[in-house]
PDB file of C-alpha atoms and ligand atoms in Angstrom:
ATOM      1  CA  MET A 245     112.001 -56.967  86.214  1.00 60.00           C
ATOM      2  CA  VAL A 246     109.411 -54.266  86.316  1.00 74.00           C
ATOM      3  CA  ASP A 247     105.851 -54.654  87.435  1.00 70.00           C
ATOM      4  CA  ILE A 248     103.325 -51.890  87.126  1.00 72.00           C
ATOM      5  CA  ASP A 249      99.873 -52.219  88.654  1.00 78.00           C
ATOM      6  CA  GLY A 250      98.352 -49.354  86.739  1.00 79.00           C
ATOM      7  CA  SER A 251      98.151 -46.980  89.703  1.00 87.00           C
ATOM      8  CA  GLY A 252     101.702 -45.671  89.679  1.00 88.00           C
ATOM      9  CA  ASN A 253     103.197 -48.392  91.879  1.00 92.00           C
ATOM     10  CA  PHE A 254     106.301 -49.579  90.161  1.00 92.00           C
ATOM     11  CA  TYR A 255     108.677 -52.377  91.136  1.00 95.00           C
ATOM     12  CA  ALA A 256     112.161 -52.856  89.755  1.00 96.00           C
ATOM     13  CA  GLY A 257     115.080 -55.076  90.636  1.00 96.00           C
ATOM     14  CA  GLY A 258     118.118 -53.548  92.317  1.00 97.00           C
ATOM     15  CA  GLY A 259     120.191 -54.077  89.179  1.00 97.00           C
ATOM     16  CA  ALA A 260     117.794 -52.223  86.864  1.00 97.00           C
ATOM     17  CA  SER A 261     119.466 -49.191  85.339  1.00 97.00           C
ATOM     18  CA  ILE A 262     117.996 -45.772  86.050  1.00 98.00           C
ATOM     19  CA  ALA A 263     118.077 -45.162  82.283  1.00 97.00           C
ATOM     20  CA  SER A 264     115.823 -48.175  81.649  1.00 96.00           C
ATOM     21  CA  ILE A 265     113.414 -47.130  84.423  1.00 96.00           C
ATOM     22  CA  ILE A 266     113.214 -43.625  82.948  1.00 97.00           C
ATOM     23  CA  THR A 267     112.529 -45.110  79.505  1.00 96.00           C
ATOM     24  CA  ILE A 268     109.607 -47.133  80.888  1.00 94.00           C
ATOM     25  CA  CYS A 269     108.290 -44.107  82.792  1.00 94.00           C
ATOM     26  CA  LYS A 270     108.310 -42.105  79.559  1.00 96.00           C
ATOM     27  CA  GLU A 271     106.448 -44.862  77.699  1.00 94.00           C
ATOM     28  CA  LYS A 272     103.855 -45.408  80.444  1.00 92.00           C
ATOM     29  CA  GLY A 273     103.457 -41.788  81.546  1.00 94.00           C
ATOM     30  CA  LEU A 274     104.710 -42.340  85.113  1.00 94.00           C
ATOM     31  CA  SER A 275     105.910 -39.191  86.815  1.00 96.00           C
ATOM     32  CA  GLY A 276     108.001 -38.593  89.948  1.00 96.00           C
ATOM     33  CA  ILE A 277     111.487 -39.750  89.041  1.00 96.00           C
ATOM     34  CA  GLU A 278     112.294 -37.499  86.085  1.00 97.00           C
ATOM     35  CA  PHE A 279     114.948 -35.679  88.161  1.00 97.00           C
ATOM     36  CA  MET A 280     117.040 -38.877  87.998  1.00 98.00           C
ATOM     37  CA  ALA A 281     117.321 -38.634  84.192  1.00 97.00           C
ATOM     38  CA  GLY A 282     120.958 -38.628  83.138  1.00 95.00           C
ATOM     39  CA  ILE A 283     122.322 -39.912  86.471  1.00 96.00           C
ATOM     40  CA  PRO A 284     124.325 -43.046  85.719  1.00 96.00           C
ATOM     41  CA  GLY A 285     123.695 -46.078  87.901  1.00 97.00           C
ATOM     42  CA  THR A 286     121.343 -48.805  88.983  1.00 98.00           C
ATOM     43  CA  LEU A 287     118.296 -48.594  91.197  1.00 98.00           C
ATOM     44  CA  GLY A 288     120.158 -50.347  94.053  1.00 98.00           C
ATOM     45  CA  GLY A 289     123.252 -48.154  93.729  1.00 97.00           C
ATOM     46  CA  THR A 290     121.308 -44.916  93.543  1.00 98.00           C
ATOM     47  CA  ILE A 291     119.195 -45.875  96.566  1.00 98.00           C
ATOM     48  CA  ARG A 292     122.362 -46.700  98.512  1.00 96.00           C
ATOM     49  CA  MET A 293     123.643 -43.177  97.703  1.00 95.00           C
ATOM     50  CA  ASN A 294     120.213 -41.514  97.764  1.00 97.00           C
ATOM     51  CA  ALA A 295     121.388 -40.032  94.473  1.00 97.00           C
ATOM     52  CA  GLY A 296     119.561 -37.142  92.889  1.00 96.00           C
ATOM     53  CA  THR A 297     119.687 -33.413  92.386  1.00 93.00           C
ATOM     54  CA  ASN A 298     120.557 -30.706  94.918  1.00 86.00           C
ATOM     55  CA  ASP A 299     117.101 -30.701  96.413  1.00 87.00           C
ATOM     56  CA  ARG A 300     115.842 -34.218  95.689  1.00 94.00           C
ATOM     57  CA  GLY A 301     116.978 -37.790  96.163  1.00 96.00           C
ATOM     58  CA  ILE A 302     115.651 -41.027  94.771  1.00 98.00           C
ATOM     59  CA  MET A 303     114.283 -41.864  98.225  1.00 97.00           C
ATOM     60  CA  ASP A 304     111.624 -39.207  97.557  1.00 97.00           C
ATOM     61  CA  ALA A 305     110.105 -41.684  95.090  1.00 97.00           C
ATOM     62  CA  VAL A 306     110.813 -44.951  96.934  1.00 97.00           C
ATOM     63  CA  SER A 307     108.068 -46.607  98.989  1.00 96.00           C
ATOM     64  CA  PHE A 308     109.936 -49.708 100.167  1.00 97.00           C
ATOM     65  CA  ILE A 309     113.132 -51.629  99.506  1.00 97.00           C
ATOM     66  CA  ASP A 310     113.829 -55.345  99.410  1.00 97.00           C
ATOM     67  CA  LEU A 311     117.060 -56.384 101.078  1.00 97.00           C
ATOM     68  CA  ALA A 312     119.033 -59.588 101.228  1.00 98.00           C
ATOM     69  CA  ASP A 313     121.843 -60.573 103.549  1.00 95.00           C
ATOM     70  CA  ALA A 314     123.306 -63.758 104.965  1.00 95.00           C
ATOM     71  CA  SER A 315     120.234 -64.262 107.162  1.00 94.00           C
ATOM     72  CA  GLY A 316     117.757 -64.069 104.263  1.00 96.00           C
ATOM     73  CA  SER A 317     115.624 -61.424 102.622  1.00 97.00           C
ATOM     74  CA  ARG A 318     113.119 -58.873 103.896  1.00 96.00           C
ATOM     75  CA  ARG A 319     111.100 -55.864 102.844  1.00 97.00           C
ATOM     76  CA  ILE A 320     111.597 -52.552 104.646  1.00 96.00           C
ATOM     77  CA  GLY A 321     109.154 -49.669 104.357  1.00 96.00           C
ATOM     78  CA  LYS A 322     110.447 -46.185 103.647  1.00 94.00           C
ATOM     79  CA  ASN A 323     109.411 -45.003 107.131  1.00 95.00           C
ATOM     80  CA  GLU A 324     111.783 -47.489 108.747  1.00 95.00           C
ATOM     81  CA  LEU A 325     114.779 -46.262 106.738  1.00 94.00           C
ATOM     82  CA  GLU A 326     117.196 -43.546 107.798  1.00 96.00           C
ATOM     83  CA  TYR A 327     118.291 -41.445 104.857  1.00 96.00           C
ATOM     84  CA  GLY A 328     119.170 -37.895 103.890  1.00 93.00           C
ATOM     85  CA  TYR A 329     121.199 -35.898 101.408  1.00 91.00           C
ATOM     86  CA  ARG A 330     123.414 -38.457  99.619  1.00 92.00           C
ATOM     87  CA  HIS A 331     123.063 -40.709 102.630  1.00 92.00           C
ATOM     88  CA  MET A 332     121.354 -44.012 103.325  1.00 94.00           C
ATOM     89  CA  ALA A 333     121.927 -45.979 106.520  1.00 94.00           C
ATOM     90  CA  LEU A 334     121.940 -49.550 105.277  1.00 91.00           C
ATOM     91  CA  PRO A 335     123.098 -52.427 107.424  1.00 85.00           C
ATOM     92  CA  THR A 336     126.522 -53.653 106.274  1.00 86.00           C
ATOM     93  CA  LYS A 337     126.776 -56.612 103.904  1.00 93.00           C
ATOM     94  CA  THR A 338     123.256 -56.017 102.679  1.00 95.00           C
ATOM     95  CA  VAL A 339     122.177 -55.976  99.046  1.00 97.00           C
ATOM     96  CA  ILE A 340     119.190 -54.050  97.734  1.00 98.00           C
ATOM     97  CA  THR A 341     117.520 -56.633  95.520  1.00 98.00           C
ATOM     98  CA  GLY A 342     114.598 -54.457  94.491  1.00 97.00           C
ATOM     99  CA  ALA A 343     112.481 -51.466  95.387  1.00 97.00           C
ATOM    100  CA  GLY A 344     108.993 -50.131  95.030  1.00 97.00           C
ATOM    101  CA  LEU A 345     108.540 -46.651  93.614  1.00 96.00           C
ATOM    102  CA  SER A 346     105.444 -44.609  94.187  1.00 95.00           C
ATOM    103  CA  LEU A 347     104.838 -42.594  91.024  1.00 95.00           C
ATOM    104  CA  ASN A 348     101.980 -40.551  89.586  1.00 94.00           C
ATOM    105  CA  VAL A 349     100.104 -41.626  86.500  1.00 94.00           C
ATOM    106  CA  THR A 350     100.151 -38.848  83.935  1.00 95.00           C
ATOM    107  CA  SER A 351     100.728 -38.682  80.182  1.00 96.00           C
ATOM    108  CA  PRO A 352     103.833 -39.903  78.311  1.00 96.00           C
ATOM    109  CA  ASP A 353     104.198 -36.427  76.782  1.00 98.00           C
ATOM    110  CA  ASP A 354     104.250 -34.807  80.225  1.00 97.00           C
ATOM    111  CA  VAL A 355     106.957 -37.196  81.460  1.00 97.00           C
ATOM    112  CA  ARG A 356     108.986 -36.837  78.252  1.00 98.00           C
ATOM    113  CA  ALA A 357     108.954 -33.049  78.588  1.00 98.00           C
ATOM    114  CA  LYS A 358     110.101 -33.168  82.227  1.00 98.00           C
ATOM    115  CA  VAL A 359     112.852 -35.688  81.434  1.00 98.00           C
ATOM    116  CA  ALA A 360     114.046 -33.519  78.531  1.00 98.00           C
ATOM    117  CA  SER A 361     114.230 -30.511  80.819  1.00 97.00           C
ATOM    118  CA  PHE A 362     116.356 -32.377  83.398  1.00 96.00           C
ATOM    119  CA  ILE A 363     118.643 -33.731  80.663  1.00 96.00           C
ATOM    120  CA  ASP A 364     118.963 -30.211  79.307  1.00 95.00           C
ATOM    121  CA  ARG A 365     120.220 -28.933  82.683  1.00 91.00           C
ATOM    122  CA  ARG A 366     122.995 -31.528  82.499  1.00 90.00           C
ATOM    123  CA  ARG A 367     124.291 -30.310  79.165  1.00 87.00           C
ATOM    124  CA  ASN A 368     126.652 -27.948  80.985  1.00 81.00           C
ATOM    125  CA  GLN A 369     128.239 -30.729  82.996  1.00 89.00           C
ATOM    126  CA  PRO A 370     131.822 -31.573  82.093  1.00 93.00           C
ATOM    127  CA  LYS A 371     132.409 -34.244  79.485  1.00 91.00           C
ATOM    128  CA  GLY A 372     135.144 -36.843  79.889  1.00 93.00           C
ATOM    129  CA  LEU A 373     136.026 -39.437  82.485  1.00 97.00           C
ATOM    130  CA  SER A 374     134.798 -38.535  85.952  1.00 96.00           C
ATOM    131  CA  SER A 375     132.929 -39.844  88.984  1.00 95.00           C
ATOM    132  CA  GLY A 376     130.439 -36.997  88.874  1.00 94.00           C
ATOM    133  CA  CYS A 377     130.561 -34.682  91.886  1.00 95.00           C
ATOM    134  CA  ILE A 378     133.421 -35.506  94.227  1.00 97.00           C
ATOM    135  CA  PHE A 379     132.167 -33.652  97.317  1.00 97.00           C
ATOM    136  CA  LYS A 380     128.807 -33.211  98.983  1.00 95.00           C
ATOM    137  CA  ASN A 381     127.530 -29.684  99.235  1.00 93.00           C
ATOM    138  CA  PRO A 382     128.557 -28.638 102.765  1.00 92.00           C
ATOM    139  CA  GLU A 383     125.114 -27.457 103.791  1.00 80.00           C
ATOM    140  CA  GLU A 384     121.766 -26.612 102.281  1.00 70.00           C
ATOM    141  CA  GLY A 385     122.046 -23.703  99.882  1.00 71.00           C
ATOM    142  CA  SER A 386     125.851 -23.865  99.654  1.00 83.00           C
ATOM    143  CA  SER A 387     127.829 -25.410  96.848  1.00 93.00           C
ATOM    144  CA  ALA A 388     131.079 -27.352  97.027  1.00 96.00           C
ATOM    145  CA  GLY A 389     131.721 -26.438  93.372  1.00 96.00           C
ATOM    146  CA  TYR A 390     131.402 -22.722  94.138  1.00 96.00           C
ATOM    147  CA  LEU A 391     133.852 -22.917  97.053  1.00 97.00           C
ATOM    148  CA  ILE A 392     136.395 -24.889  95.012  1.00 98.00           C
ATOM    149  CA  ASP A 393     136.009 -22.430  92.149  1.00 97.00           C
ATOM    150  CA  LYS A 394     136.718 -19.533  94.551  1.00 97.00           C
ATOM    151  CA  THR A 395     139.964 -21.168  95.737  1.00 97.00           C
ATOM    152  CA  GLY A 396     141.286 -20.776  92.191  1.00 97.00           C
ATOM    153  CA  LEU A 397     141.840 -24.500  91.755  1.00 98.00           C
ATOM    154  CA  LYS A 398     139.954 -24.883  88.475  1.00 97.00           C
ATOM    155  CA  GLY A 399     142.336 -26.550  86.028  1.00 97.00           C
ATOM    156  CA  HIS A 400     144.730 -27.577  88.824  1.00 98.00           C
ATOM    157  CA  ARG A 401     146.345 -30.831  87.837  1.00 98.00           C
ATOM    158  CA  VAL A 402     148.000 -33.759  89.592  1.00 98.00           C
ATOM    159  CA  GLY A 403     149.373 -36.226  87.033  1.00 98.00           C
ATOM    160  CA  GLY A 404     146.492 -37.173  84.754  1.00 97.00           C
ATOM    161  CA  ALA A 405     143.770 -35.740  87.013  1.00 98.00           C
ATOM    162  CA  PHE A 406     142.592 -32.152  86.968  1.00 98.00           C
ATOM    163  CA  VAL A 407     139.837 -29.983  88.402  1.00 98.00           C
ATOM    164  CA  SER A 408     137.299 -29.338  85.667  1.00 97.00           C
ATOM    165  CA  ASP A 409     137.256 -25.811  84.216  1.00 96.00           C
ATOM    166  CA  ILE A 410     133.514 -26.208  83.699  1.00 94.00           C
ATOM    167  CA  HIS A 411     132.401 -27.474  87.123  1.00 95.00           C
ATOM    168  CA  ALA A 412     134.959 -27.332  89.943  1.00 97.00           C
ATOM    169  CA  ASN A 413     133.323 -30.220  91.850  1.00 97.00           C
ATOM    170  CA  PHE A 414     134.310 -32.598  89.026  1.00 97.00           C
ATOM    171  CA  ILE A 415     137.762 -34.161  88.775  1.00 98.00           C
ATOM    172  CA  ILE A 416     138.478 -35.245  85.218  1.00 98.00           C
ATOM    173  CA  ASN A 417     140.767 -38.111  84.342  1.00 98.00           C
ATOM    174  CA  ASP A 418     142.554 -37.311  81.067  1.00 97.00           C
ATOM    175  CA  GLY A 419     142.923 -41.046  80.525  1.00 97.00           C
ATOM    176  CA  SER A 420     146.279 -41.398  82.269  1.00 98.00           C
ATOM    177  CA  ALA A 421     145.341 -40.615  85.902  1.00 98.00           C
ATOM    178  CA  SER A 422     146.118 -43.091  88.645  1.00 97.00           C
ATOM    179  CA  SER A 423     143.950 -43.428  91.735  1.00 96.00           C
ATOM    180  CA  SER A 424     146.750 -41.780  93.693  1.00 97.00           C
ATOM    181  CA  ASP A 425     146.627 -38.706  91.380  1.00 98.00           C
ATOM    182  CA  ILE A 426     142.929 -38.361  92.141  1.00 98.00           C
ATOM    183  CA  LEU A 427     143.339 -38.933  95.887  1.00 97.00           C
ATOM    184  CA  LYS A 428     146.131 -36.333  96.042  1.00 98.00           C
ATOM    185  CA  LEU A 429     143.977 -33.823  94.176  1.00 98.00           C
ATOM    186  CA  ILE A 430     141.079 -34.487  96.561  1.00 98.00           C
ATOM    187  CA  GLU A 431     143.369 -33.715  99.525  1.00 98.00           C
ATOM    188  CA  ILE A 432     144.658 -30.514  97.886  1.00 98.00           C
ATOM    189  CA  ILE A 433     141.087 -29.344  97.299  1.00 98.00           C
ATOM    190  CA  LYS A 434     140.008 -30.167 100.872  1.00 98.00           C
ATOM    191  CA  ASP A 435     143.054 -28.407 102.344  1.00 98.00           C
ATOM    192  CA  GLU A 436     142.568 -25.290 100.234  1.00 97.00           C
ATOM    193  CA  VAL A 437     138.839 -24.995 100.944  1.00 97.00           C
ATOM    194  CA  LYS A 438     139.532 -25.495 104.665  1.00 96.00           C
ATOM    195  CA  LYS A 439     142.309 -22.891 104.616  1.00 97.00           C
ATOM    196  CA  GLN A 440     140.371 -20.243 102.696  1.00 96.00           C
ATOM    197  CA  PHE A 441     136.817 -20.781 103.959  1.00 94.00           C
ATOM    198  CA  SER A 442     137.123 -22.892 107.145  1.00 94.00           C
ATOM    199  CA  VAL A 443     134.808 -25.446 105.545  1.00 95.00           C
ATOM    200  CA  GLU A 444     135.466 -29.197 105.778  1.00 95.00           C
ATOM    201  CA  LEU A 445     134.421 -30.766 102.497  1.00 96.00           C
ATOM    202  CA  GLU A 446     133.175 -34.326 102.742  1.00 96.00           C
ATOM    203  CA  GLU A 447     133.523 -36.743  99.836  1.00 96.00           C
ATOM    204  CA  GLU A 448     130.335 -37.783  98.079  1.00 95.00           C
ATOM    205  CA  VAL A 449     132.226 -40.563  96.308  1.00 95.00           C
ATOM    206  CA  ILE A 450     133.013 -43.705  98.258  1.00 92.00           C
ATOM    207  CA  ILE A 451     136.750 -44.401  98.244  1.00 93.00           C
ATOM    208  CA  LEU A 452     137.651 -48.068  98.275  1.00 90.00           C
ATOM    209  CA  ALA A 453     140.938 -48.666 100.047  1.00 75.00           C
TER     210      ALA A 453
HETATM  211  C1  FAD B 150     129.085 -38.302  85.067  1.00 53.04           C
HETATM  212  C2  FAD B 150     128.416 -38.605  86.375  1.00 53.04           C
HETATM  213  C3  FAD B 150     127.392 -37.804  86.820  1.00 53.04           C
HETATM  214  C4  FAD B 150     126.761 -38.072  88.048  1.00 53.04           C
HETATM  215  N1  FAD B 150     125.768 -37.260  88.459  1.00 53.04           N
HETATM  216  C5  FAD B 150     125.181 -37.507  89.649  1.00 53.04           C
HETATM  217  C6  FAD B 150     124.137 -36.667  90.126  1.00 53.04           C
HETATM  218  O1  FAD B 150     123.724 -35.714  89.471  1.00 53.04           O
HETATM  219  N2  FAD B 150     123.588 -36.935  91.335  1.00 53.04           N
HETATM  220  C7  FAD B 150     124.012 -37.989  92.093  1.00 53.04           C
HETATM  221  O2  FAD B 150     123.464 -38.186  93.192  1.00 53.04           O
HETATM  222  N3  FAD B 150     124.993 -38.813  91.680  1.00 53.04           N
HETATM  223  C8  FAD B 150     125.580 -38.586  90.477  1.00 53.04           C
HETATM  224  N4  FAD B 150     126.580 -39.399  90.039  1.00 53.04           N
HETATM  225  C9  FAD B 150     127.030 -40.502  90.914  1.00 53.04           C
HETATM  226  C10 FAD B 150     126.402 -41.875  90.624  1.00 53.04           C
HETATM  227  O3  FAD B 150     125.644 -41.894  89.473  1.00 53.04           O
HETATM  228  C11 FAD B 150     125.607 -42.340  91.810  1.00 53.04           C
HETATM  229  O4  FAD B 150     126.413 -42.400  92.965  1.00 53.04           O
HETATM  230  C12 FAD B 150     124.959 -43.713  91.624  1.00 53.04           C
HETATM  231  O5  FAD B 150     124.318 -43.990  92.825  1.00 53.04           O
HETATM  232  C13 FAD B 150     125.879 -44.850  91.298  1.00 53.04           C
HETATM  233  O6  FAD B 150     125.059 -46.012  91.087  1.00 53.04           O
HETATM  234  P1  FAD B 150     125.739 -47.402  90.728  1.00 53.04           P
HETATM  235  O7  FAD B 150     124.617 -48.363  90.509  1.00 53.04           O
HETATM  236  O8  FAD B 150     126.717 -47.217  89.632  1.00 53.04           O
HETATM  237  O9  FAD B 150     126.447 -47.751  92.088  1.00 53.04           O
HETATM  238  P2  FAD B 150     128.004 -47.928  92.389  1.00 53.04           P
HETATM  239  O10 FAD B 150     128.709 -46.658  92.055  1.00 53.04           O
HETATM  240  O11 FAD B 150     128.464 -49.207  91.789  1.00 53.04           O
HETATM  241  O12 FAD B 150     127.938 -48.111  93.967  1.00 53.04           O
HETATM  242  C14 FAD B 150     127.663 -47.026  94.800  1.00 53.04           C
HETATM  243  C15 FAD B 150     127.526 -47.600  96.236  1.00 53.04           C
HETATM  244  O13 FAD B 150     126.300 -48.342  96.302  1.00 53.04           O
HETATM  245  C16 FAD B 150     126.567 -49.690  96.681  1.00 53.04           C
HETATM  246  N5  FAD B 150     125.624 -50.499  95.915  1.00 53.04           N
HETATM  247  C17 FAD B 150     125.519 -50.603  94.567  1.00 53.04           C
HETATM  248  N6  FAD B 150     124.495 -51.429  94.246  1.00 53.04           N
HETATM  249  C18 FAD B 150     123.937 -51.840  95.428  1.00 53.04           C
HETATM  250  C19 FAD B 150     122.851 -52.702  95.775  1.00 53.04           C
HETATM  251  N7  FAD B 150     122.102 -53.309  94.853  1.00 53.04           N
HETATM  252  N8  FAD B 150     122.597 -52.909  97.107  1.00 53.04           N
HETATM  253  C20 FAD B 150     123.335 -52.303  98.069  1.00 53.04           C
HETATM  254  N9  FAD B 150     124.376 -51.464  97.816  1.00 53.04           N
HETATM  255  C21 FAD B 150     124.672 -51.240  96.498  1.00 53.04           C
HETATM  256  C22 FAD B 150     128.038 -49.946  96.306  1.00 53.04           C
HETATM  257  O14 FAD B 150     128.586 -50.968  97.112  1.00 53.04           O
HETATM  258  C23 FAD B 150     128.639 -48.589  96.615  1.00 53.04           C
HETATM  259  O15 FAD B 150     128.873 -48.447  98.002  1.00 53.04           O
HETATM  260  C24 FAD B 150     127.200 -39.179  88.820  1.00 53.04           C
HETATM  261  C25 FAD B 150     128.229 -39.997  88.357  1.00 53.04           C
HETATM  262  C26 FAD B 150     128.825 -39.735  87.139  1.00 53.04           C
HETATM  263  C27 FAD B 150     129.931 -40.637  86.664  1.00 53.04           C
END
């Protein structure tokens, strides 16, 4: 469900896809979330990850979130939330049922142009089965993909999983990879980056045991 009050305040349920929110923003001329264009996921999932680009996360556009847990539901303002680069401190066993976004009213053409430019930047991302970036960038201004590239691991394969030749922070599943292939490749990458650059890469993906 989406509710727009005409002044750029936008409400969507936690299960709303980012793609559908972007579509509405383009139609209504609401600006401020164009950088999320092309990122797969739901509003709840992307808030949980504070997903976004290198320098922005969806929390930049969020004004409050609605949460539900065994004790009931509540609304939490952005100022009460602890978040950062690909990080959101949510209490455990809590579901984001919805969120308010604070956007700017502009023209549909303006939003369409910005969305197109963000989608364009993604054209160079690897195609195929992947989880997107595997590792967080180790610190501001540095790039996990660059470090992995410099280790020489591009194309390195374990079973059906290999390091993308296009973007070294992507592991591609050729369709036959097992989870253990991917986990082994993650360990090889971490070990090599640690050995060559003394940098501890931290996974951006959440690994379910
Ligand atoms: C090809 C590709 C490209 C990508 N590019 C980017 C990118 O550029 N930038 C980026 O940041 N990410 C990127 N990602 C990663 C991904 O899109 C994000 O992590 C996104 O947040 C996943 O959203 P989801 O709804 O699918 O959540 P899921 O992947 O299903 O879940 C992610 C986490 O959020 C939790 N969660 C999900 N929904 C809720 C909810 N309603 N309430 C509470 N917790 C919840 C889950 O339990 C899990 O811990 C990419 C992924 C792919 C496959």
